[in-house]
Coordinates of C-alpha atoms in Angstrom, one line a residue:
Chain E
X1 CA 19.0 -15.8 -31.3
X2 CA 16.1 -14.1 -29.5
X3 CA 15.5 -10.4 -29.4
X4 CA 17.2 -8.4 -26.5
X5 CA 15.0 -6.4 -24.4
X6 CA 16.1 -3.7 -22.0
X7 CA 14.5 -3.4 -18.4
X8 CA 15.1 -0.6 -16.3
X9 CA 15.0 -0.3 -12.3
X10 CA 16.1 2.4 -9.9
X11 CA 18.0 1.2 -6.9
X12 CA 15.9 1.9 -3.7
X13 CA 17.5 2.5 0.0
X14 CA 15.8 -0.5 1.3
X15 CA 17.5 -2.6 -1.7
X16 CA 21.0 -1.8 -0.2
X17 CA 22.8 -3.5 2.9
X18 CA 24.7 -2.4 5.9
X19 CA 27.7 -1.9 3.4
X20 CA 25.6 0.6 1.5
X21 CA 25.4 -1.6 -1.6
X22 CA 22.8 -3.6 -3.3
X23 CA 22.0 -6.9 -1.3
X24 CA 22.8 -9.5 -4.0
X25 CA 19.7 -11.4 -4.0
X26 CA 17.8 -8.2 -5.5
X27 CA 19.9 -8.8 -8.7
X28 CA 18.0 -12.1 -8.9
X29 CA 14.6 -10.4 -8.1
X30 CA 15.1 -7.8 -10.9
X31 CA 16.5 -10.4 -13.5
X32 CA 13.1 -12.1 -12.8
X33 CA 11.2 -8.9 -13.5
X34 CA 13.4 -8.6 -16.6
X35 CA 12.3 -12.0 -17.7
X36 CA 8.8 -11.5 -17.3
X37 CA 8.9 -7.9 -19.2
X38 CA 10.8 -9.8 -21.7
X39 CA 8.0 -12.0 -22.5
X40 CA 5.4 -9.3 -22.3
X41 CA 7.4 -7.1 -24.6
X42 CA 7.5 -10.2 -27.1
X43 CA 3.7 -10.2 -27.0
X44 CA 2.8 -12.8 -24.5
X45 CA -0.1 -12.3 -21.8
X46 CA 0.5 -12.1 -18.2
X47 CA 0.7 -15.6 -16.6
X48 CA -2.7 -15.5 -15.0
X49 CA -4.2 -15.1 -18.4
X50 CA -2.1 -17.8 -20.0
X51 CA -3.0 -19.9 -17.3
X52 CA -6.7 -19.8 -18.2
X53 CA -6.2 -20.1 -21.9
X54 CA -3.3 -22.9 -21.9
X55 CA -2.5 -23.9 -18.5
X56 CA 0.9 -22.3 -18.7
X57 CA 1.5 -21.1 -15.1
X58 CA 4.9 -19.6 -15.5
X59 CA 8.8 -20.0 -16.2
X60 CA 10.1 -21.4 -12.8
X61 CA 13.9 -21.6 -12.5
X62 CA 15.9 -24.9 -12.7
X63 CA 19.3 -23.1 -12.3
X64 CA 20.9 -19.5 -11.9
X65 CA 24.4 -18.5 -12.3
X66 CA 25.4 -14.9 -11.6
X67 CA 28.7 -13.0 -11.5
X68 CA 28.9 -9.6 -9.6
X69 CA 31.5 -7.4 -11.0
X70 CA 30.8 -3.9 -9.6
X71 CA 28.4 -2.5 -6.8
X72 CA 25.5 -0.3 -7.2
X73 CA 23.9 1.7 -4.5
X74 CA 20.5 3.4 -4.0
X75 CA 19.7 6.2 -6.6
X76 CA 21.4 4.3 -9.3
X77 CA 19.5 3.6 -12.4
X78 CA 20.3 0.2 -13.8
X79 CA 19.4 -1.5 -17.4
X80 CA 19.0 -5.2 -17.5
X81 CA 19.5 -6.4 -21.0
X82 CA 17.7 -9.6 -21.4
X83 CA 17.6 -12.2 -24.0
X84 CA 17.2 -15.7 -24.7
X85 CA 20.4 -17.4 -25.8
X86 CA 19.4 -21.3 -26.3
X87 CA 16.1 -23.1 -26.8
X88 CA 16.4 -26.7 -25.6
X89 CA 13.6 -29.1 -25.9
X90 CA 11.9 -28.4 -22.4
X91 CA 14.1 -25.6 -21.1
X92 CA 15.4 -22.3 -22.3
X93 CA 18.5 -20.3 -21.0
X94 CA 18.0 -16.4 -20.3
X95 CA 21.1 -14.0 -20.2
X96 CA 20.7 -10.9 -18.1
X97 CA 23.4 -8.3 -18.5
X98 CA 23.1 -5.6 -15.9
X99 CA 24.6 -2.3 -16.6
X100 CA 24.6 1.3 -15.1
X101 CA 25.0 3.3 -18.3
X102 CA 28.2 1.9 -20.0
X103 CA 29.4 0.1 -16.7
X104 CA 29.0 -3.5 -16.6
X105 CA 27.8 -4.6 -13.0
X106 CA 26.5 -8.0 -13.0
X107 CA 25.8 -10.7 -15.6
X108 CA 23.7 -14.0 -15.0
X109 CA 22.1 -16.9 -16.6
X110 CA 18.9 -18.5 -15.8
X111 CA 17.6 -22.0 -16.9
X112 CA 13.9 -22.0 -16.9
X113 CA 11.0 -24.3 -18.1
X114 CA 7.4 -23.5 -19.3
X115 CA 5.3 -25.4 -16.7
X116 CA 1.5 -26.7 -16.2
X117 CA -0.2 -28.1 -13.4
X118 CA -0.8 -31.8 -15.1
X119 CA -4.6 -32.6 -14.9
X120 CA -4.0 -36.1 -13.3
X121 CA -1.8 -34.3 -10.4
X122 CA -3.1 -30.7 -10.0
X123 CA -0.7 -30.2 -7.0
X124 CA 2.2 -30.8 -9.1
X125 CA 4.0 -28.8 -11.7
X126 CA 5.5 -30.2 -14.9
X127 CA 7.6 -28.9 -17.7
X128 CA 6.0 -28.9 -21.3
X129 CA 8.1 -28.9 -24.6
X130 CA 8.7 -25.3 -25.5
X131 CA 5.7 -24.0 -27.4
X132 CA 6.6 -23.2 -30.7
X133 CA 4.6 -20.1 -31.1
X134 CA 6.3 -18.6 -28.2
X135 CA 9.6 -19.4 -29.3
X136 CA 8.5 -17.7 -32.7
X137 CA 7.3 -14.6 -30.9
X138 CA 10.5 -14.2 -28.7
X139 CA 12.7 -14.9 -31.8
X140 CA 11.2 -12.6 -34.5
X141 CA 13.1 -9.7 -35.3
X142 CA 11.3 -7.1 -37.4
X143 CA 13.8 -5.4 -39.8
X144 CA 15.6 -2.5 -38.5
X145 CA 14.9 -3.5 -35.0
X146 CA 17.9 -4.7 -32.7
X147 CA 18.7 -4.7 -29.1
X148 CA 16.5 -2.2 -27.9
X149 CA 13.4 -2.2 -25.9
X150 CA 11.6 -0.2 -28.6
X151 CA 11.5 -3.7 -30.7
Chain I
X1 CA 37.3 -29.3 4.5
X2 CA 35.6 -27.2 7.1
X3 CA 33.0 -27.8 9.7
X4 CA 29.5 -28.1 8.3
X5 CA 27.0 -25.7 10.2
X6 CA 23.3 -26.4 9.9
X7 CA 21.2 -23.1 9.7
X8 CA 17.2 -23.4 10.1
X9 CA 14.5 -21.1 8.6
X10 CA 10.9 -21.3 8.4
X11 CA 9.4 -20.2 5.3
X12 CA 6.9 -17.3 5.5
X13 CA 3.7 -16.4 3.5
X14 CA 5.4 -13.6 2.3
X15 CA 8.5 -15.5 1.0
X16 CA 6.2 -17.1 -1.6
X17 CA 4.8 -16.0 -5.1
X18 CA 1.8 -16.4 -6.8
X19 CA 2.5 -19.8 -7.9
X20 CA 2.5 -20.4 -4.0
X21 CA 6.0 -21.5 -3.7
X22 CA 9.2 -19.7 -2.4
X23 CA 10.3 -17.1 -4.8
X24 CA 13.7 -18.0 -5.6
X25 CA 15.7 -15.2 -4.6
X26 CA 14.8 -15.8 -0.9
X27 CA 17.0 -19.0 -1.1
X28 CA 20.1 -16.4 -1.9
X29 CA 19.1 -14.5 1.0
X30 CA 19.0 -17.6 3.5
X31 CA 22.0 -18.7 2.2
X32 CA 23.6 -15.3 3.0
X33 CA 22.2 -15.8 6.5
X34 CA 23.5 -19.1 6.8
X35 CA 26.9 -18.0 5.6
X36 CA 27.1 -15.3 8.5
X37 CA 25.6 -17.8 10.8
X38 CA 28.5 -20.2 9.9
X39 CA 31.2 -17.4 10.6
X40 CA 29.3 -16.6 14.0
X41 CA 29.2 -20.4 15.0
X42 CA 33.0 -20.9 14.1
X43 CA 33.6 -18.1 16.7
X44 CA 34.0 -14.8 14.7
X45 CA 32.3 -11.5 16.0
X46 CA 29.8 -9.7 14.0
X47 CA 31.2 -7.5 10.9
X48 CA 30.3 -4.5 12.6
X49 CA 32.7 -5.4 15.5
X50 CA 35.5 -7.1 13.0
X51 CA 35.4 -3.6 11.1
X52 CA 36.4 -1.8 14.2
X53 CA 39.2 -4.1 15.2
X54 CA 40.6 -5.5 12.0
X55 CA 38.9 -3.3 9.2
X56 CA 37.2 -6.4 7.7
X57 CA 33.7 -5.2 6.7
X58 CA 32.2 -8.4 5.4
X59 CA 32.6 -11.3 2.7
X60 CA 30.6 -9.9 -0.5
X61 CA 29.9 -12.2 -3.4
X62 CA 31.8 -12.7 -6.5
X63 CA 29.6 -15.2 -7.9
X64 CA 26.8 -17.7 -7.1
X65 CA 25.7 -20.6 -8.9
X66 CA 22.4 -22.4 -7.6
X67 CA 20.1 -25.3 -8.6
X68 CA 16.6 -25.7 -7.6
X69 CA 15.4 -29.2 -7.4
X70 CA 12.1 -29.1 -5.5
X71 CA 9.8 -26.3 -4.4
X72 CA 8.9 -25.4 -0.9
X73 CA 6.0 -23.4 0.7
X74 CA 5.1 -21.4 3.7
X75 CA 5.0 -23.2 6.9
X76 CA 8.0 -25.5 5.8
X77 CA 11.0 -25.7 7.7
X78 CA 13.9 -25.9 5.9
X79 CA 17.6 -26.7 7.1
X80 CA 20.7 -25.2 5.2
X81 CA 24.0 -27.4 5.5
X82 CA 26.8 -25.0 5.0
X83 CA 30.7 -25.4 4.8
X84 CA 33.7 -24.1 2.8
X85 CA 34.8 -26.5 0.4
X86 CA 37.8 -24.3 -0.8
X87 CA 40.1 -21.7 0.5
X88 CA 42.3 -19.9 -2.4
X89 CA 44.4 -17.1 -1.7
X90 CA 41.8 -14.3 -1.7
X91 CA 38.7 -16.2 -2.3
X92 CA 36.9 -19.0 -0.6
X93 CA 34.0 -21.2 -1.9
X94 CA 30.6 -21.8 0.1
X95 CA 28.6 -24.8 -0.4
X96 CA 24.9 -24.5 1.0
X97 CA 22.6 -27.6 0.8
X98 CA 19.0 -26.7 1.4
X99 CA 17.0 -29.6 2.8
X100 CA 13.4 -30.2 4.2
X101 CA 14.4 -33.1 6.4
X102 CA 15.7 -35.6 4.1
X103 CA 14.5 -34.1 0.9
X104 CA 16.8 -32.2 -1.2
X105 CA 15.3 -28.9 -2.2
X106 CA 18.1 -26.7 -3.7
X107 CA 22.0 -26.4 -3.6
X108 CA 24.5 -23.7 -4.4
X109 CA 27.9 -22.4 -4.1
X110 CA 29.1 -18.8 -3.4
X111 CA 32.5 -17.5 -4.2
X112 CA 33.3 -14.7 -1.6
X113 CA 36.2 -12.7 -0.4
X114 CA 36.9 -10.9 2.8
X115 CA 37.1 -7.2 2.1
X116 CA 38.3 -3.9 3.6
X117 CA 38.2 -0.3 2.8
X118 CA 41.7 0.4 1.5
X119 CA 43.0 3.7 3.7
X120 CA 44.1 5.2 0.6
X121 CA 40.8 4.9 -1.1
X122 CA 38.2 4.7 1.8
X123 CA 35.0 4.6 -0.6
X124 CA 36.4 1.5 -2.1
X125 CA 36.5 -2.0 -1.2
X126 CA 39.3 -4.5 -1.5
X127 CA 39.8 -8.2 -1.1
X128 CA 42.5 -9.2 1.3
X129 CA 44.3 -12.6 1.5
X130 CA 42.1 -15.0 3.6
X131 CA 43.3 -14.4 7.2
X132 CA 45.1 -17.7 8.3
X133 CA 43.3 -17.4 12.0
X134 CA 39.8 -16.9 10.3
X135 CA 40.8 -20.0 8.2
X136 CA 41.8 -22.1 11.3
X137 CA 38.7 -21.1 13.3
X138 CA 36.4 -22.5 10.4
X139 CA 38.4 -25.6 9.8
X140 CA 38.9 -26.8 13.4
X141 CA 37.2 -29.8 14.0
X142 CA 36.7 -31.0 17.5
X143 CA 36.6 -34.8 17.9
X144 CA 33.2 -36.2 17.7
X145 CA 31.8 -33.2 16.0
X146 CA 30.4 -33.4 12.5
X147 CA 27.7 -32.1 10.4
X148 CA 25.7 -30.3 13.2
X149 CA 24.8 -26.9 14.4
X150 CA 26.2 -27.8 17.7
X151 CA 29.8 -28.1 16.7
Chain R
X1 CA 1.8 22.6 2.4
X2 CA 4.8 20.9 0.4
X3 CA 5.0 20.3 -3.1
X4 CA 3.6 16.9 -4.4
X5 CA 5.9 14.5 -6.3
X6 CA 4.9 11.4 -8.1
X7 CA 6.8 8.3 -7.8
X8 CA 6.0 5.5 -10.1
X9 CA 6.7 1.8 -9.4
X10 CA 5.9 -1.4 -11.7
X11 CA 4.7 -4.2 -9.4
X12 CA 6.9 -7.5 -10.0
X13 CA 5.9 -10.9 -10.0
X14 CA 7.9 -11.4 -6.7
X15 CA 6.2 -8.5 -5.1
X16 CA 3.2 -10.6 -5.1
X17 CA 2.2 -13.3 -2.5
X18 CA 0.4 -16.8 -2.9
X19 CA -3.0 -14.8 -3.2
X20 CA -1.5 -13.3 -6.4
X21 CA -1.7 -9.8 -4.9
X22 CA 1.0 -7.4 -3.7
X23 CA 2.3 -8.6 -0.3
X24 CA 1.8 -5.7 1.9
X25 CA 4.9 -4.7 3.4
X26 CA 6.1 -3.7 -0.3
X27 CA 3.7 -0.7 -0.1
X28 CA 6.0 0.4 2.9
X29 CA 9.0 -0.1 0.9
X30 CA 7.6 1.9 -1.9
X31 CA 6.4 4.7 0.1
X32 CA 10.1 4.7 1.4
X33 CA 11.3 4.8 -2.1
X34 CA 8.7 7.8 -2.6
X35 CA 10.2 9.8 0.5
X36 CA 13.7 9.5 -0.7
X37 CA 12.6 10.4 -4.1
X38 CA 10.7 13.3 -2.8
X39 CA 13.7 14.8 -1.2
X40 CA 16.1 14.2 -4.3
X41 CA 13.4 15.9 -6.4
X42 CA 13.4 18.9 -4.0
X43 CA 16.9 19.2 -4.5
X44 CA 18.7 17.3 -1.8
X45 CA 21.6 15.2 -2.4
X46 CA 21.6 11.5 -1.6
X47 CA 21.8 10.6 2.3
X48 CA 25.5 9.2 1.8
X49 CA 26.5 13.0 0.7
X50 CA 24.4 14.8 3.5
X51 CA 26.1 12.7 5.7
X52 CA 29.5 13.7 4.9
X53 CA 28.7 17.4 4.7
X54 CA 26.3 17.8 7.5
X55 CA 26.2 14.7 9.4
X56 CA 22.4 13.9 8.4
X57 CA 22.0 10.2 8.0
X58 CA 18.5 9.8 6.9
X59 CA 15.1 10.2 8.0
X60 CA 14.1 7.0 9.8
X61 CA 10.6 6.1 10.7
X62 CA 9.0 6.8 14.1
X63 CA 5.5 5.8 13.1
X64 CA 3.4 4.5 10.1
X65 CA -0.2 4.2 9.6
X66 CA -1.3 2.7 6.3
X67 CA -5.1 1.7 4.8
X68 CA -5.2 -1.0 2.1
X69 CA -8.1 -0.3 -0.4
X70 CA -7.9 -2.3 -3.3
X71 CA -5.2 -5.1 -4.4
X72 CA -2.6 -4.7 -7.1
X73 CA -1.0 -7.4 -9.2
X74 CA 2.3 -8.0 -11.1
X75 CA 2.5 -5.7 -14.2
X76 CA 0.5 -3.0 -12.7
X77 CA 2.0 0.4 -12.8
X78 CA 1.4 2.3 -9.6
X79 CA 1.8 6.1 -8.9
X80 CA 2.9 7.3 -5.5
X81 CA 1.8 10.7 -5.0
X82 CA 4.0 12.1 -2.0
X83 CA 3.9 15.5 0.3
X84 CA 4.8 16.5 3.5
X85 CA 1.6 17.6 5.5
X86 CA 3.0 18.8 8.6
X87 CA 6.4 20.0 9.9
X88 CA 6.8 19.9 13.9
X89 CA 10.0 21.0 15.6
X90 CA 11.7 17.6 15.2
X91 CA 9.3 15.4 13.1
X92 CA 7.4 15.7 10.0
X93 CA 4.6 14.0 8.6
X94 CA 4.7 12.3 5.0
X95 CA 1.6 11.3 3.2
X96 CA 1.7 8.8 0.3
X97 CA -1.3 8.2 -1.8
X98 CA -1.0 4.9 -4.1
X99 CA -3.0 5.0 -7.3
X100 CA -3.3 2.9 -10.2
X101 CA -4.4 5.8 -12.8
X102 CA -7.5 7.1 -11.2
X103 CA -8.1 4.4 -8.7
X104 CA -7.1 4.8 -5.2
X105 CA -5.3 1.7 -3.8
X106 CA -3.8 2.5 -0.6
X107 CA -2.9 5.7 1.5
X108 CA -0.5 5.9 4.3
X109 CA 1.2 8.3 6.6
X110 CA 4.7 8.4 8.1
X111 CA 6.3 10.0 10.8
X112 CA 10.0 10.9 10.3
X113 CA 12.8 12.6 11.8
X114 CA 16.2 13.9 10.4
X115 CA 18.9 12.4 12.5
X116 CA 22.6 12.5 13.1
X117 CA 25.1 10.3 15.1
X118 CA 25.6 12.8 18.1
X119 CA 29.6 13.2 18.3
X120 CA 29.7 12.3 21.9
X121 CA 28.1 8.8 21.4
X122 CA 28.8 8.0 17.8
X123 CA 26.9 4.6 17.8
X124 CA 23.6 6.1 18.5
X125 CA 21.2 8.4 16.4
X126 CA 19.6 11.5 17.5
X127 CA 16.8 13.6 16.0
X128 CA 17.7 17.2 15.1
X129 CA 15.3 20.3 14.7
X130 CA 14.0 20.1 11.1
X131 CA 16.7 22.2 9.1
X132 CA 15.1 25.3 7.8
X133 CA 16.9 25.2 4.5
X134 CA 15.5 21.7 3.9
X135 CA 11.9 22.9 4.8
X136 CA 12.2 25.8 2.5
X137 CA 13.5 23.4 -0.5
X138 CA 10.5 21.2 0.2
X139 CA 8.0 23.8 0.4
X140 CA 8.9 26.0 -2.3
X141 CA 6.5 26.2 -5.1
X142 CA 7.6 27.6 -8.5
X143 CA 4.9 29.4 -10.5
X144 CA 2.9 27.0 -12.6
X145 CA 4.1 23.7 -11.0
X146 CA 1.5 21.7 -9.0
X147 CA 1.3 18.0 -8.3
X148 CA 3.7 16.7 -10.8
X149 CA 6.8 14.7 -10.7
X150 CA 8.2 17.4 -12.9
X151 CA 8.1 20.1 -10.3
Chain C
X1 CA -9.1 -11.7 24.9
X2 CA -7.2 -14.1 22.8
X3 CA -4.1 -16.3 23.6
X4 CA -0.7 -14.6 23.3
X5 CA 1.6 -16.4 21.1
X6 CA 5.5 -15.8 20.7
X7 CA 7.2 -15.9 17.4
X8 CA 10.9 -15.6 17.2
X9 CA 13.0 -14.1 14.4
X10 CA 16.6 -13.7 13.9
X11 CA 17.6 -10.5 11.9
X12 CA 19.5 -11.2 8.8
X13 CA 22.3 -9.0 7.3
X14 CA 19.9 -8.5 4.6
X15 CA 17.2 -7.4 6.5
X16 CA 19.1 -4.2 7.5
X17 CA 19.5 -1.1 5.4
X18 CA 22.8 1.3 4.9
X19 CA 22.0 2.6 8.2
X20 CA 23.0 -0.8 9.7
X21 CA 19.5 -1.1 11.2
X22 CA 16.4 -3.2 10.3
X23 CA 14.7 -2.0 7.2
X24 CA 11.4 -1.2 8.7
X25 CA 9.0 -2.8 6.2
X26 CA 10.5 -6.2 7.4
X27 CA 8.7 -5.5 10.7
X28 CA 5.4 -5.8 8.8
X29 CA 6.7 -8.9 7.2
X30 CA 7.6 -10.6 10.5
X31 CA 4.3 -9.5 12.1
X32 CA 2.6 -11.2 9.1
X33 CA 4.4 -14.3 9.8
X34 CA 3.5 -13.9 13.4
X35 CA -0.3 -13.6 12.6
X36 CA 0.0 -17.0 10.4
X37 CA 2.0 -18.5 13.2
X38 CA -0.5 -17.3 15.8
X39 CA -3.6 -19.1 13.8
X40 CA -1.3 -22.2 13.3
X41 CA -0.5 -22.4 17.0
X42 CA -4.3 -22.0 17.5
X43 CA -4.7 -25.1 15.6
X44 CA -5.9 -23.8 12.2
X45 CA -4.6 -25.6 9.2
X46 CA -2.4 -23.6 6.6
X47 CA -4.6 -21.3 4.2
X48 CA -4.0 -23.7 1.3
X49 CA -5.8 -26.6 3.2
X50 CA -8.5 -24.1 4.5
X51 CA -9.3 -22.9 1.1
X52 CA -10.1 -26.4 -0.2
X53 CA -12.4 -27.2 2.9
X54 CA -14.1 -24.0 3.7
X55 CA -12.9 -21.6 0.7
X56 CA -11.2 -19.3 3.2
X57 CA -8.1 -18.0 1.3
X58 CA -6.5 -16.0 4.2
X59 CA -6.8 -13.1 6.2
X60 CA -5.7 -10.0 4.2
X61 CA -4.9 -6.5 5.8
X62 CA -7.2 -3.4 5.8
X63 CA -5.2 -1.1 7.9
X64 CA -1.9 -1.3 10.0
X65 CA -0.5 1.1 12.5
X66 CA 3.1 0.6 13.7
X67 CA 5.5 2.6 16.3
X68 CA 9.1 2.2 15.9
X69 CA 10.9 2.6 19.3
X70 CA 14.5 1.2 19.3
X71 CA 16.3 -0.3 16.2
X72 CA 17.9 -3.5 15.9
X73 CA 20.5 -5.1 13.7
X74 CA 21.5 -8.4 12.1
X75 CA 22.2 -11.1 14.6
X76 CA 19.5 -9.8 16.8
X77 CA 17.0 -12.4 18.2
X78 CA 13.5 -10.6 18.3
X79 CA 10.3 -12.2 20.0
X80 CA 6.9 -11.0 18.6
X81 CA 4.3 -11.4 21.1
X82 CA 1.0 -11.7 19.0
X83 CA -2.7 -11.7 20.4
X84 CA -6.1 -10.6 19.1
X85 CA -7.4 -7.7 21.1
X86 CA -10.8 -7.3 19.4
X87 CA -13.4 -9.2 17.5
X88 CA -15.8 -7.1 15.1
X89 CA -18.5 -8.6 13.0
X90 CA -16.4 -9.1 10.0
X91 CA -12.7 -7.9 11.1
X92 CA -10.3 -8.4 13.8
X93 CA -7.5 -6.5 15.4
X94 CA -4.2 -8.1 15.7
X95 CA -1.8 -6.7 18.1
X96 CA 2.0 -7.2 17.9
X97 CA 4.6 -6.4 20.4
X98 CA 8.3 -6.8 19.2
X99 CA 10.8 -7.3 21.9
X100 CA 14.5 -8.2 22.1
X101 CA 14.5 -9.9 25.5
X102 CA 13.0 -7.3 27.8
X103 CA 13.3 -4.4 25.5
X104 CA 10.5 -2.9 23.6
X105 CA 11.5 -2.2 19.8
X106 CA 8.2 -2.0 18.0
X107 CA 4.7 -2.4 18.3
X108 CA 2.1 -2.6 15.9
X109 CA -1.9 -3.3 15.2
X110 CA -3.2 -5.0 12.3
X111 CA -6.9 -4.7 10.8
X112 CA -7.5 -7.8 9.2
X113 CA -10.6 -9.8 7.8
X114 CA -11.2 -13.6 6.8
X115 CA -12.1 -13.7 2.9
X116 CA -13.2 -16.0 0.2
X117 CA -13.6 -15.8 -3.4
X118 CA -17.3 -15.3 -3.8
X119 CA -18.7 -18.1 -6.1
X120 CA -20.5 -15.6 -8.1
X121 CA -17.1 -13.4 -8.8
X122 CA -14.3 -15.9 -8.4
X123 CA -11.8 -13.2 -9.3
X124 CA -12.7 -11.2 -6.4
X125 CA -12.5 -11.6 -2.7
X126 CA -14.9 -10.7 -0.1
X127 CA -14.8 -10.6 3.6
X128 CA -17.1 -12.9 5.8
X129 CA -18.3 -12.8 8.9
X130 CA -15.6 -14.0 11.6
X131 CA -16.2 -18.0 11.9
X132 CA -17.2 -18.7 15.4
X133 CA -15.2 -22.0 15.6
X134 CA -12.2 -20.0 14.7
X135 CA -13.0 -17.5 17.1
X136 CA -13.2 -20.2 19.7
X137 CA -10.0 -21.6 18.8
X138 CA -7.9 -18.5 19.2
X139 CA -9.7 -17.6 22.3
X140 CA -9.6 -20.8 24.4
X141 CA -7.2 -20.7 27.3
X142 CA -6.3 -23.9 28.8
X143 CA -5.8 -23.7 32.6
X144 CA -2.1 -22.8 33.4
X145 CA -1.4 -21.5 29.8
X146 CA -0.5 -17.8 29.4
X147 CA 1.5 -15.7 27.1
X148 CA 3.6 -18.6 25.8
X149 CA 4.4 -20.1 22.4
X150 CA 3.8 -23.5 24.5
X151 CA 0.1 -22.5 24.7

């Protein structure tokens, strides 16, 4: 089990639709922000640096699955609780739980892979085996640290 | 089985991310556009009119499930093939298949419900049983008409 | 001169375009968020409440003018410094200065009006004279309070 | 004076805000789409190809100025009439007029420049003098061709 990192967003007027509630694709956008934040909080540099040093250009999505339980609206502050629930050979599963304080609003999983441009085909992207050092960074638990953005 | 309606979008530069490919939440946005287009092509008025006449304010999402197979970029023209694969009592399942010509890029399902503001609690939304006339409209197949936006 | 309120945003990966920099319409979105935040920090309730009590549905835009000086990218934290530089009879001018720490990235003005649905034409929107109490709320300066989101 | 090219968009539900009308930054996004479409219709390849052949990575914005006259909502089809009103040494002015049939909804100007990554500083972008051949492509008028996307 990985660390859990909390990412906070404030819903803007422009995130909401004519029904006055968050337009649902924004949850996917915020989960993507929470994923990147997760890796940054675990100690990874931004993709643009990782691309220079190791060729890794990011963690694109293979699959998403999201359930919407309660609506939110502009002015609400949401907390996205993000962790990695499974590491496979070339993919990993992110879980995001979106809350407004104690209320559960939405939860989703993402299947992602670390990708590079293969040297022989620089216009394509290709998944690589999950780098062990990244896995270790995301999994490490310092004593006394659990489920908090302060980890 | 319902009709299949095709909705076309052209990918804009601003739909793409720093990797140069479509930022994935845009697929959800386009599927939402394809859903509304589906109902309009089946003969339903816009939600703002249906709200006045029947109280129906739209078909919000309960759940989405999407798989991303191949990337797209700006300038690409995508066709979203949309149908309803299942009608339950209060929810229905939309299937969206996103293609670029013959290539399959992405496919997803949405679980949606028709909702109203209940008179006793006008600030809330509540699912209603699928209206039979709407089901009939979406399911009707004229002879010789299949898988086309001209249906 | 009004108060100045600072609104902070963190740039997400999905806010950036294939050139790797913020896609410019996002600055308009953030300025809109900064405008709403300005009124909330000045003590106004959200539009959905103001609509019920006074019929005011928001402050839509009549005109925007924005200059882009330096690019930003994902992971950057931006501060939007927002104030009202002019009150006319039925419109007011918002000024937004977007900074990354000390660096000036972008600056813009917005011309906005407070609007209502006129009772005789509920489908339309109409500008009203700037309410004096709102003007007072936004203009009031407590002693020792200047240019800070803590005002 | 340049050609005028018409770009059409259909407003989606998710383009609209809680007031039920187009959230204004979307006009900037569509004008950006209309700008790219303008250059493609004039015969330019996509930026990703122009970058490989000539180092030109796009035409980022220096300034925008937009006036909003009438609102639009989902389901509306809008036509954006785009031309270049001025060529200076290193910048050019785009004019976009957004209509819904005969109704004028919005109009804006954009100040843009063609940019490259200077070889000596590959992380920066730098404006270049407007290439004469591109200017010629955009300005050429075939006989009998005016104000139409068919030009």
